[in-house]
Coordinates of C-alpha atoms in Angstrom, one line a residue:
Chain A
X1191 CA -43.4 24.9 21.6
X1192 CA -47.1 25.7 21.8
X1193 CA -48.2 27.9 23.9
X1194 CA -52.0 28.3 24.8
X1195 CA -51.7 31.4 27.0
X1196 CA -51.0 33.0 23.2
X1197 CA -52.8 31.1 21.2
X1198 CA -55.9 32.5 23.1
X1199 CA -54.6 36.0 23.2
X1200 CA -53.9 35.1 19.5
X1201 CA -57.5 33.8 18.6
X1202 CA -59.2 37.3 20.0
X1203 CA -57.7 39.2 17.4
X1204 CA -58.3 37.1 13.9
X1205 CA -58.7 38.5 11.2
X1206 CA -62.5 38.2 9.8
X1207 CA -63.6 37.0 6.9
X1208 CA -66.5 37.5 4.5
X1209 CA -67.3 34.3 3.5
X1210 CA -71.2 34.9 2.6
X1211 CA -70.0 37.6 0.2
X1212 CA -67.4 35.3 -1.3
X1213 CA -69.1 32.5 -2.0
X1214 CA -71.9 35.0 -3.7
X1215 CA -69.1 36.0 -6.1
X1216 CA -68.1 32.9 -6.7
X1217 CA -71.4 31.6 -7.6
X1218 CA -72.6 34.0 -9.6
X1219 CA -69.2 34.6 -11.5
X1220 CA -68.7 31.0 -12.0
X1221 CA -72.2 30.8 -13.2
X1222 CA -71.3 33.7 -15.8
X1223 CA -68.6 31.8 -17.1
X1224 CA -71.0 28.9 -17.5
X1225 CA -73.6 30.8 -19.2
X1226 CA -71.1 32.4 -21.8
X1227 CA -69.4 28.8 -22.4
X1228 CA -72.7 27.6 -23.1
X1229 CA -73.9 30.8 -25.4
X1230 CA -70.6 30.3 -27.4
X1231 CA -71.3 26.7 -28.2
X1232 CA -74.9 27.5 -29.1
X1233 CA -73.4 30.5 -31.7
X1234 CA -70.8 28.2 -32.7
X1235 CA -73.6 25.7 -33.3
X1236 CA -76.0 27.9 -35.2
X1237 CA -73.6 29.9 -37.3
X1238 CA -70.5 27.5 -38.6
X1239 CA -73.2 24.1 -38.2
X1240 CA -70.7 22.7 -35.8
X1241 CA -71.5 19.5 -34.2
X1242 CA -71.9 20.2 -30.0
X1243 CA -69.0 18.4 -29.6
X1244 CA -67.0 20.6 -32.2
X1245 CA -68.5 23.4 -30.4
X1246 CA -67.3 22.4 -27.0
X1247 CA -64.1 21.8 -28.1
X1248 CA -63.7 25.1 -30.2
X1249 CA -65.4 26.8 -27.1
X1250 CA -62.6 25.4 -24.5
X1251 CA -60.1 27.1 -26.3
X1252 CA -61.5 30.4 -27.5
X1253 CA -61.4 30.4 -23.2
X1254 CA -58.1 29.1 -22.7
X1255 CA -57.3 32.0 -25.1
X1256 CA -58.9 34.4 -23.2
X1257 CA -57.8 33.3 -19.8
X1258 CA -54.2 33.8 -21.3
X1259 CA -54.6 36.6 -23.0
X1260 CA -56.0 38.5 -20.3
X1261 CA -52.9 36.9 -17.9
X1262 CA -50.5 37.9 -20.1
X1263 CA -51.8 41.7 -19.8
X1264 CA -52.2 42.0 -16.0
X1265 CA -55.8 41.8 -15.7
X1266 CA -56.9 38.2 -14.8
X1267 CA -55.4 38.2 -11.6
X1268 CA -57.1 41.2 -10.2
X1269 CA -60.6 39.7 -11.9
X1270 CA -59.9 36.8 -9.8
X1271 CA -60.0 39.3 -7.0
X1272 CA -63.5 40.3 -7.3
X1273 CA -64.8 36.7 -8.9
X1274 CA -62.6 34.5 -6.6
X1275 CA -63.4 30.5 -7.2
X1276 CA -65.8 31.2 -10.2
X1277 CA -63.2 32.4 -12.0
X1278 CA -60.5 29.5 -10.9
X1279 CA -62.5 26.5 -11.0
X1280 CA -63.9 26.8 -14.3
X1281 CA -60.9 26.1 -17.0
X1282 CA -60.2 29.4 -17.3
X1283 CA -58.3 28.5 -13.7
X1284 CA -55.9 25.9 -15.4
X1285 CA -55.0 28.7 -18.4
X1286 CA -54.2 31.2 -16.1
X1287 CA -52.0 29.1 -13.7
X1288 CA -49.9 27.9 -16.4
X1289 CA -49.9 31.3 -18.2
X1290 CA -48.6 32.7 -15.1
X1291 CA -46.1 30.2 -14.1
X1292 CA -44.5 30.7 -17.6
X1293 CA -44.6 34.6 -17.7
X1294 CA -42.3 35.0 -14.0
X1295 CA -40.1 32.4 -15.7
X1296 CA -39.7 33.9 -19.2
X1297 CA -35.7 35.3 -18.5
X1298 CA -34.5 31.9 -17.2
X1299 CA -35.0 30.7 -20.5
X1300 CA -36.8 28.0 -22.7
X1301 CA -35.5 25.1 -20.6
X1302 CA -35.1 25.8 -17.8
X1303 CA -37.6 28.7 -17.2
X1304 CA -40.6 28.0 -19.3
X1305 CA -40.4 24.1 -19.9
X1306 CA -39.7 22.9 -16.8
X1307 CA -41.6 25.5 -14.6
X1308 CA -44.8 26.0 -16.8
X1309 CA -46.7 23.1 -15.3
X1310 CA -45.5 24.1 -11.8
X1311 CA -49.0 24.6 -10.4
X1312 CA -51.3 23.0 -12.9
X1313 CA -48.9 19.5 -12.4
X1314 CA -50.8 18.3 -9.5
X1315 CA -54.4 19.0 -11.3
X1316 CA -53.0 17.5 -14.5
X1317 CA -52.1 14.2 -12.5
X1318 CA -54.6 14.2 -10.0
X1319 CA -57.3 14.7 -12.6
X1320 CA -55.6 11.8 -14.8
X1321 CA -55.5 9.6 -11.8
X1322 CA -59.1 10.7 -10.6
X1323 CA -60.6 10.2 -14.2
X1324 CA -59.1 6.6 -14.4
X1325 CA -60.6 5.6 -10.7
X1326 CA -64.1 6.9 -12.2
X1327 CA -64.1 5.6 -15.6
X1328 CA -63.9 2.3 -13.8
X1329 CA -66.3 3.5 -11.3
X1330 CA -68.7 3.6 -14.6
X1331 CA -67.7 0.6 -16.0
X1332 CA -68.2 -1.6 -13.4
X1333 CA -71.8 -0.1 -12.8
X1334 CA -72.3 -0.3 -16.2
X1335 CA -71.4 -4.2 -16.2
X1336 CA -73.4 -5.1 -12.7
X1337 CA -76.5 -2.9 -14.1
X1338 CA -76.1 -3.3 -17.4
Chain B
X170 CA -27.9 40.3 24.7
X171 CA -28.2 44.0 25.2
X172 CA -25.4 45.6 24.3
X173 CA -25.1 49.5 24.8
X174 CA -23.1 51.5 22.3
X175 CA -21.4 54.7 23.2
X176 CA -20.3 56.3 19.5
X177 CA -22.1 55.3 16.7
X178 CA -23.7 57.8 15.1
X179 CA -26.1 57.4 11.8
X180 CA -24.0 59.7 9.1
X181 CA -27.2 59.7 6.7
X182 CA -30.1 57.1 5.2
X183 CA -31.1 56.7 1.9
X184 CA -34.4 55.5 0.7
X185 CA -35.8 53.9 -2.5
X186 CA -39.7 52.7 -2.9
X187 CA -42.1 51.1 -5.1
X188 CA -45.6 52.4 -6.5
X189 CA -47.4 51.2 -3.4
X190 CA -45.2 52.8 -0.6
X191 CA -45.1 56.0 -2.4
X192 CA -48.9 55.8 -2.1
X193 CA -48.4 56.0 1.7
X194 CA -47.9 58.7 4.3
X195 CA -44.5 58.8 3.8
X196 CA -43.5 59.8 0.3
X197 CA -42.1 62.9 1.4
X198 CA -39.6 61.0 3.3
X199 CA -38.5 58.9 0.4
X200 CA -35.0 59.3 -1.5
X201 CA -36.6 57.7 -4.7
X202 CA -40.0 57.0 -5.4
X203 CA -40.8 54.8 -8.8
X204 CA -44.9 54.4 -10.4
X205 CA -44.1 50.8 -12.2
X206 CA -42.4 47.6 -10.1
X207 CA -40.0 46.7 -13.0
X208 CA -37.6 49.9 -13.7
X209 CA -36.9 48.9 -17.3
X210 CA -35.3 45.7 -16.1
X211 CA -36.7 42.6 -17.6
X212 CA -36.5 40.1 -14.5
X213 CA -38.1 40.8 -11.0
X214 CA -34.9 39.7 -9.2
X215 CA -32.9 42.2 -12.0
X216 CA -35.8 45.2 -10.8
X217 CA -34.5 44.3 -7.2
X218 CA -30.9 44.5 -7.9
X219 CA -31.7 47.8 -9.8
X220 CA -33.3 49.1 -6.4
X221 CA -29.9 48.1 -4.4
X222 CA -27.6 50.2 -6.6
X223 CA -30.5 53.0 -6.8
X224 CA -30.3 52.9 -3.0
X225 CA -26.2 52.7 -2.6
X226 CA -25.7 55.1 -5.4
X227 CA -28.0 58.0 -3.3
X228 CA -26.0 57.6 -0.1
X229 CA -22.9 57.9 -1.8
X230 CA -24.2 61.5 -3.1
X231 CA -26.3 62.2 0.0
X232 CA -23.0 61.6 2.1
X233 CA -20.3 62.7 -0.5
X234 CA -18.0 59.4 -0.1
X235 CA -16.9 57.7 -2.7
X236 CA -17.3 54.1 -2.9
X237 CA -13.4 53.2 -2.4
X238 CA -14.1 55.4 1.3
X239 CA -16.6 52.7 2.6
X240 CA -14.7 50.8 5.5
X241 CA -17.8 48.1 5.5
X242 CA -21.2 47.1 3.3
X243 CA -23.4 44.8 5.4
X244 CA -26.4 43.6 3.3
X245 CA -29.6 41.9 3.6
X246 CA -32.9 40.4 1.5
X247 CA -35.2 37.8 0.8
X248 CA -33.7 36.1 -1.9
X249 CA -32.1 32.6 -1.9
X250 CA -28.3 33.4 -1.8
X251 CA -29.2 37.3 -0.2
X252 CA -29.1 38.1 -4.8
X253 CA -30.2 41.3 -4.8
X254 CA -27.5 42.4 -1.9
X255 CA -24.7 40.8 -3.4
X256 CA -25.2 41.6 -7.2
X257 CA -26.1 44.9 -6.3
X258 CA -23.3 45.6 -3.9
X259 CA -20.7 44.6 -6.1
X260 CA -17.9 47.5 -6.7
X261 CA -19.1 49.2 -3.2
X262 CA -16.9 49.2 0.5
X263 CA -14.0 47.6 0.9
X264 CA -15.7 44.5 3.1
X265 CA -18.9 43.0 2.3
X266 CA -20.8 41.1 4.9
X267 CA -24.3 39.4 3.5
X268 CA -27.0 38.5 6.3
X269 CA -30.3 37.0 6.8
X270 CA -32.5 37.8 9.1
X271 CA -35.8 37.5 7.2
X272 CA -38.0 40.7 7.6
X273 CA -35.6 41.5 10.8
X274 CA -32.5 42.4 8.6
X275 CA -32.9 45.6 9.0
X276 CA -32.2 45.3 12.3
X277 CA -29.6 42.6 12.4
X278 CA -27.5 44.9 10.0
X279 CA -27.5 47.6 12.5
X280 CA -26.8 45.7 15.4
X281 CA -23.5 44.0 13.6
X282 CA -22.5 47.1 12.3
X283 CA -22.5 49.0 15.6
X284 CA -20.8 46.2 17.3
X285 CA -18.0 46.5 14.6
X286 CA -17.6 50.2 14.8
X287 CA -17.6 50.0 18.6
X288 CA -15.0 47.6 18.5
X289 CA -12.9 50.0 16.6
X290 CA -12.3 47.8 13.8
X291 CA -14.3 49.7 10.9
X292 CA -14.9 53.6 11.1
X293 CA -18.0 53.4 8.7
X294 CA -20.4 50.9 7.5
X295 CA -23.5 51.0 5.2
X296 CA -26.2 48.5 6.0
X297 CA -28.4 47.7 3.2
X298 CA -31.4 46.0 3.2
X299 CA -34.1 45.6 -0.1
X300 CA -37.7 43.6 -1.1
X301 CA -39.4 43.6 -3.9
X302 CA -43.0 42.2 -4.1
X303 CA -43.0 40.7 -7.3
X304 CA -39.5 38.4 -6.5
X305 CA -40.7 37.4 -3.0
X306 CA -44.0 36.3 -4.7
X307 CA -42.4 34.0 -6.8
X308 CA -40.0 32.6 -4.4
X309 CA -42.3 32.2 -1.7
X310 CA -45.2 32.4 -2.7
X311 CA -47.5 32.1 -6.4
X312 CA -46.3 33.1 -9.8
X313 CA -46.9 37.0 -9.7
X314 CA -49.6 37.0 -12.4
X315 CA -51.5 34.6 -10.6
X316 CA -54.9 35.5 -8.9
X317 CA -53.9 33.6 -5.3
X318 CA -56.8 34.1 -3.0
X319 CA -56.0 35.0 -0.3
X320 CA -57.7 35.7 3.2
X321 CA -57.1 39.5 5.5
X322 CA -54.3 38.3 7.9
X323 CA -52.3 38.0 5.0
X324 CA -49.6 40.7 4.6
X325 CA -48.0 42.0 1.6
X326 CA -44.4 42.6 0.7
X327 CA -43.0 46.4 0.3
X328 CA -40.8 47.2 -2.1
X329 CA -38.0 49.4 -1.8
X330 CA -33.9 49.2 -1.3
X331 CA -32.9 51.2 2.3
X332 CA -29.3 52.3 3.5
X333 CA -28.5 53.7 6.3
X334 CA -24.9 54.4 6.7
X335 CA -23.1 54.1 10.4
X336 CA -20.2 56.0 11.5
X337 CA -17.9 56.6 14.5
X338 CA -18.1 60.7 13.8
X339 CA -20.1 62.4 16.0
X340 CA -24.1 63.4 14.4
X341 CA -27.5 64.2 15.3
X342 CA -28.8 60.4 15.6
X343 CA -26.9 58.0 17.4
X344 CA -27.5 53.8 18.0
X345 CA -27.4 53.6 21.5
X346 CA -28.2 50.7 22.5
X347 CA -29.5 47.2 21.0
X348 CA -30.6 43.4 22.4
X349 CA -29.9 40.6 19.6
X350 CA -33.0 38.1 19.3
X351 CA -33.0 34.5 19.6
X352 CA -35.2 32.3 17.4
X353 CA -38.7 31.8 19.0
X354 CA -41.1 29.3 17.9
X355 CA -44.7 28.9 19.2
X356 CA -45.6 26.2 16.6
X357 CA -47.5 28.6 14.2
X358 CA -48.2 27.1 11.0
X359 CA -50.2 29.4 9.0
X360 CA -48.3 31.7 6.5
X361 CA -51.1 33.5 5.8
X362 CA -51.2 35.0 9.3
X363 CA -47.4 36.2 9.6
X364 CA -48.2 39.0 12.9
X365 CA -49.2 36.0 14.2
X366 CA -46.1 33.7 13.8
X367 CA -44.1 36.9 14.2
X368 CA -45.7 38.2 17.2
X369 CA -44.3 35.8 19.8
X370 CA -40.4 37.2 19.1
X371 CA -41.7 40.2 20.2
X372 CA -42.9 39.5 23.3
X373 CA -39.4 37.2 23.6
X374 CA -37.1 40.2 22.7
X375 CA -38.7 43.2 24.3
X376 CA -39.5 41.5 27.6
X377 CA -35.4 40.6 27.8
X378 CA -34.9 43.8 26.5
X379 CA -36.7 45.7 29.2
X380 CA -35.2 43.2 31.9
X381 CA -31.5 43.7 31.1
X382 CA -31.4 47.9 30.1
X383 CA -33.7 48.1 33.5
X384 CA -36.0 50.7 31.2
X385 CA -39.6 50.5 30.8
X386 CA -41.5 51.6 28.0
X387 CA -41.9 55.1 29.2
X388 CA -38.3 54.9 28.8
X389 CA -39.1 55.7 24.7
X390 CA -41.1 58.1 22.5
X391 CA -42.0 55.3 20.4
X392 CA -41.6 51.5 20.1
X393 CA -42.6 50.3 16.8
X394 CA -42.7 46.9 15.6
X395 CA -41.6 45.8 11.6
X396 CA -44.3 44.3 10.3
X397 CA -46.5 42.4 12.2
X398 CA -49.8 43.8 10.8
X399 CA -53.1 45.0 11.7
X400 CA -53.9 41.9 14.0
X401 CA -50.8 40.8 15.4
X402 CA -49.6 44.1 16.7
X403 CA -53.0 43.4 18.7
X404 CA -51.8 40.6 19.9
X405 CA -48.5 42.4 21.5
X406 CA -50.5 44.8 22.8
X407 CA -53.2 42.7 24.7
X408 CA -50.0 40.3 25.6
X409 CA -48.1 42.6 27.3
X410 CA -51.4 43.9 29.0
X411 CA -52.8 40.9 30.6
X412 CA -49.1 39.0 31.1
X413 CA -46.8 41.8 32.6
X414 CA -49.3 44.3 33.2
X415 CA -47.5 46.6 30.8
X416 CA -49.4 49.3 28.7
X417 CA -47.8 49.7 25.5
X418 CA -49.0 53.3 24.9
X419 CA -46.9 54.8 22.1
X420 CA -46.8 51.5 19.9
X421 CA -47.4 50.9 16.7
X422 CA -46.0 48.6 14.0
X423 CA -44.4 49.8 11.0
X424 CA -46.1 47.2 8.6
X425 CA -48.9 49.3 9.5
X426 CA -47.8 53.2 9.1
X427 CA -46.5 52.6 5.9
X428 CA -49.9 52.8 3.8
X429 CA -52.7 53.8 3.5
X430 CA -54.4 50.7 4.7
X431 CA -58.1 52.2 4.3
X432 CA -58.0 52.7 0.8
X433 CA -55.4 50.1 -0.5
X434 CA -57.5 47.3 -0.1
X435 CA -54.3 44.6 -1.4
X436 CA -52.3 45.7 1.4
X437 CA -54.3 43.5 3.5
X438 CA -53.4 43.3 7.1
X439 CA -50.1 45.3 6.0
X440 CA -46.7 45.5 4.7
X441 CA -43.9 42.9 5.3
X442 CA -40.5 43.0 3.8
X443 CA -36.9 43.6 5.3
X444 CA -37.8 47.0 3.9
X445 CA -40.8 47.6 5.3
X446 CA -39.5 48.3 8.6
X447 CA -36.3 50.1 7.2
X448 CA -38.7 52.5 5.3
X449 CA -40.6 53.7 8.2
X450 CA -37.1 53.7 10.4
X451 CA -34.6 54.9 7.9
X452 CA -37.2 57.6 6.5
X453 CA -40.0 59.0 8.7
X454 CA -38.4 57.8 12.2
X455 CA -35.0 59.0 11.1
X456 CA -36.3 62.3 10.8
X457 CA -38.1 62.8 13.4
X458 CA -35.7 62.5 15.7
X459 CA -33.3 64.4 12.9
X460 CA -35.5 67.4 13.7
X461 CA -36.0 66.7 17.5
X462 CA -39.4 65.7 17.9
X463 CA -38.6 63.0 19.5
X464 CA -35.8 61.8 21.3
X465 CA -36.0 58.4 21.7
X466 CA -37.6 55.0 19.2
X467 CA -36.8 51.1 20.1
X468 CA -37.6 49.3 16.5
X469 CA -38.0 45.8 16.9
X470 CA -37.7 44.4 13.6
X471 CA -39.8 40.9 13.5
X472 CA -38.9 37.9 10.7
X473 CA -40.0 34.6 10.0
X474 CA -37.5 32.8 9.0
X475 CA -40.1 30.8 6.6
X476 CA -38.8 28.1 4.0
X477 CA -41.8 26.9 1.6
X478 CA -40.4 23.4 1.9
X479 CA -40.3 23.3 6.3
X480 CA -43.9 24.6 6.0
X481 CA -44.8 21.6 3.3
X482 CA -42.9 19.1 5.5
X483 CA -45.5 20.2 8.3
X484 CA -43.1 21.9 10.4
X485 CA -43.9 25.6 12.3
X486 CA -42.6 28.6 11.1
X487 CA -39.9 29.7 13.8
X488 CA -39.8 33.2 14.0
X489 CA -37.1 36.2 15.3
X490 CA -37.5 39.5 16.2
X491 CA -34.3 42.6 16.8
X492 CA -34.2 45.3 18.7
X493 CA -32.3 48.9 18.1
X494 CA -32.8 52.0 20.0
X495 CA -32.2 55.4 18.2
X496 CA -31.8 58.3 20.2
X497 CA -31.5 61.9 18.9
X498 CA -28.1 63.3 20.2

């Protein structure tokens, strides 16, 4: 039953939050990450004559690597600390979640630890972004058809 | 529902903690103090179990019983199917009672234990209560590696195994008296902001308890909540305050007493955990009133009784809250 008597007494003593300071973080971390994922495909490019689209795809996964790696050793969370969204948005975000999942499921097993509890958080963004990328594509195409 | 007990007597505690608590102002007080959260085991809900026996395993040499000479084990956690109790019980007492009482176990287990030895039925009982931060995480909560973001009302879960063992022989601590809490809800939602779910039980229990044991809170040295936090111990205080015109002077909330919150800037708001509360009690309150410095502590041990799934299905998080007074003999 709610009861405003307490949830005024309640609202006098919230907690505050530094929201300026973390959306600074995130902005300038996630900008980081963008800046390094952009200088490795331009090395890639320049050094091993990869196409840009090689590059991007060779880039993605030296960061999915990374992302891992990093989980896997403790430190990613507490980066994620300090960076907060610019570290999670970017896919650097998707690595970790699944790297994570699968790590605090290891001892069950193959089955039923790992397989069916690796995609525990990154399920929705897997079918949400399947689902979201359809709706646009046709989005596209049908602007594409009227406009030509 | 307050019951007064006339001979039960705390025989001894025992206490085991985590890196973070032994950080706190209480290490000195601890039984057990471990730097790493897994103790060589290779499962978080195995490191929990490991705490259990750790914890039963130092009252049985603190008190010099043998584990055939416990009458009673009544044992609590936050795992599904109370795991780390039962698994780590096993072998220990000749009855075995598993409770849940969320973060208020510690407690609950008092409460039914005294009633038992009161009744003459049992002449000595250990309650047991244990958290671990990493399993509640990944029951409740994210995976533990993950980097969750989360905002300051958020508390964080101790970890540690307590005992405190109960008997009917005469010692320097008694449980005197008790009132058993019903389940309160004020249709809180948020489960980052547990003082504030938790806080209404609270008000509930201590306002009954203070209307049917006639006392007042100049009645005890210390009332201390379990782990409501930074904020919603606030929100107790300024309660009672404006609503009964009650000044809760020698309050504080155990959540918050058991770090360092100024420099451990995870902690958050402050600790949570069945064994948060039974840290601070078993250990540092204990022995205060061990050595006499004080002579009289209500604990009113608050839990949310919080399912993941209710709080997806939009429901509010109902909450619970126990009360035990201690009194030096």
């Amino acid at each position: 039953m709610r009861n405003t008597k307490y949830d005024k007494i309640a609202d006098h003593h919230k907690a505050k939050e530094n929201r300026l300071g973390h959306f600074l973080a995130a902005f300038l971390s996630g900008g980081v990450v963008g800046a390094l994922g952009e200088g490795t495909i331009e090395i890639l490019c320049f050094f091993f004559s990869l196409s840009r689209s090689d590059a991007s795809v060779f880039m993605i996964t030296l960061f999915i690597f990374l992302a891992c790696l990093l989980t896997a050793f403790g430190y990613f969370d507490k980066m994620v600390h300090f960076c907060r969204c610019g570290l999670i948005i970017p896919i650097t975000g998707f690595a970790h979640s699944m790297m994570s999942s699968t790590l605090d499921y290891k001892e069950e097993g193959l089955i039923y630890g790992i397989g069916s509890n690796m995609f525990k958080l990154a399920g929705s963004v897997i079918l949400y972004g399947v689902v979201s990328a359809w709706f646009f594509g046709l989005i596209r195409y049908v602007l594409e058809v009227v406009f030509g | 529902m307050t019951f007064s007990f006339q001979d039960v007597y705390i025989e001894d505690t025992a206490t085991i903690c985590g890196p973070y608590e032994k950080r706190g102002p209480f290490k000195k007080y601890f039984d057990k103090t471990y730097d790493d959260f897994s103790f060589g085991e290779r499962s978080w809900e195995k490191a929990e179990i490991h705490l259990v026996k750790d914890a039963l395993h130092m009252i049985l040499k603190k008190t010099g019983y043998t584990k055939e000479e416990i009458d009673l084990v009544i044992g609590g956690d936050l795992l599904n199917q109370i795991t780390a109790s039962t698994y780590g019980s096993l072998g220990v007492g000749n009855g075995f009672i598993g409770i849940y009482g969320a973060c208020s176990t510690s407690a609950l287990g008092l409460i039914v234990a005294s009633c038992l030895l009161q009744a003459n039925y049992f002449q000595n009982s250990l309650c047991l209560v244990s958290s671990h931060n990493m399993s509640s995480e990944k029951q409740f909560r994210y995976p533990t590696e993950y980097g969750s973001l989360r905002p300051n009302s958020a508390t964080f879960t101790a970890t540690g195994a307590a005992v405190c063992m109960l008997t009917k022989n005469k010692r320097d601590v008694r449980i005197e008296c008790a009132t058993l809490g019903r389940i309160v809800d004020f249709d809180q939602k948020d489960v980052n902001d547990m003082g504030r779910v938790m806080a209404p039980s609270v008000l509930d229990t201590l306002t009954r308890h203070f209307e049917e044991s006639g006392r007042t809170p100049q009645d005890y040295d210390l009332i201390v909540t379990g782990d409501l936090g930074i904020y919603g111990k606030e929100i107790v205080r300024e309660y009672f305050l404006k609503n009964y015109q009650i000044t809760l002077d020698h309050y504080d909330d155990c959540g918050v007493m058991l770090y360092h919150l100024a420099s451990e800037k995870e902690i958050q708001a402050g600790g949570s955990g069945p064994v948060c509360s039974a840290l601070v009690t078993y250990g540092y309150l204990y022995s205060l009133l061990k050595e006499k410095k004080m002579k009289r502590i209500l604990l009113l041990a608050t839990g949310a009784l919080f399912s993941p799934v209710m709080v997806y299905q939009k429901q509010s998080i109902p909450s619970i809250c126990h009360a035990v007074s201690l009194e030096a003999v």
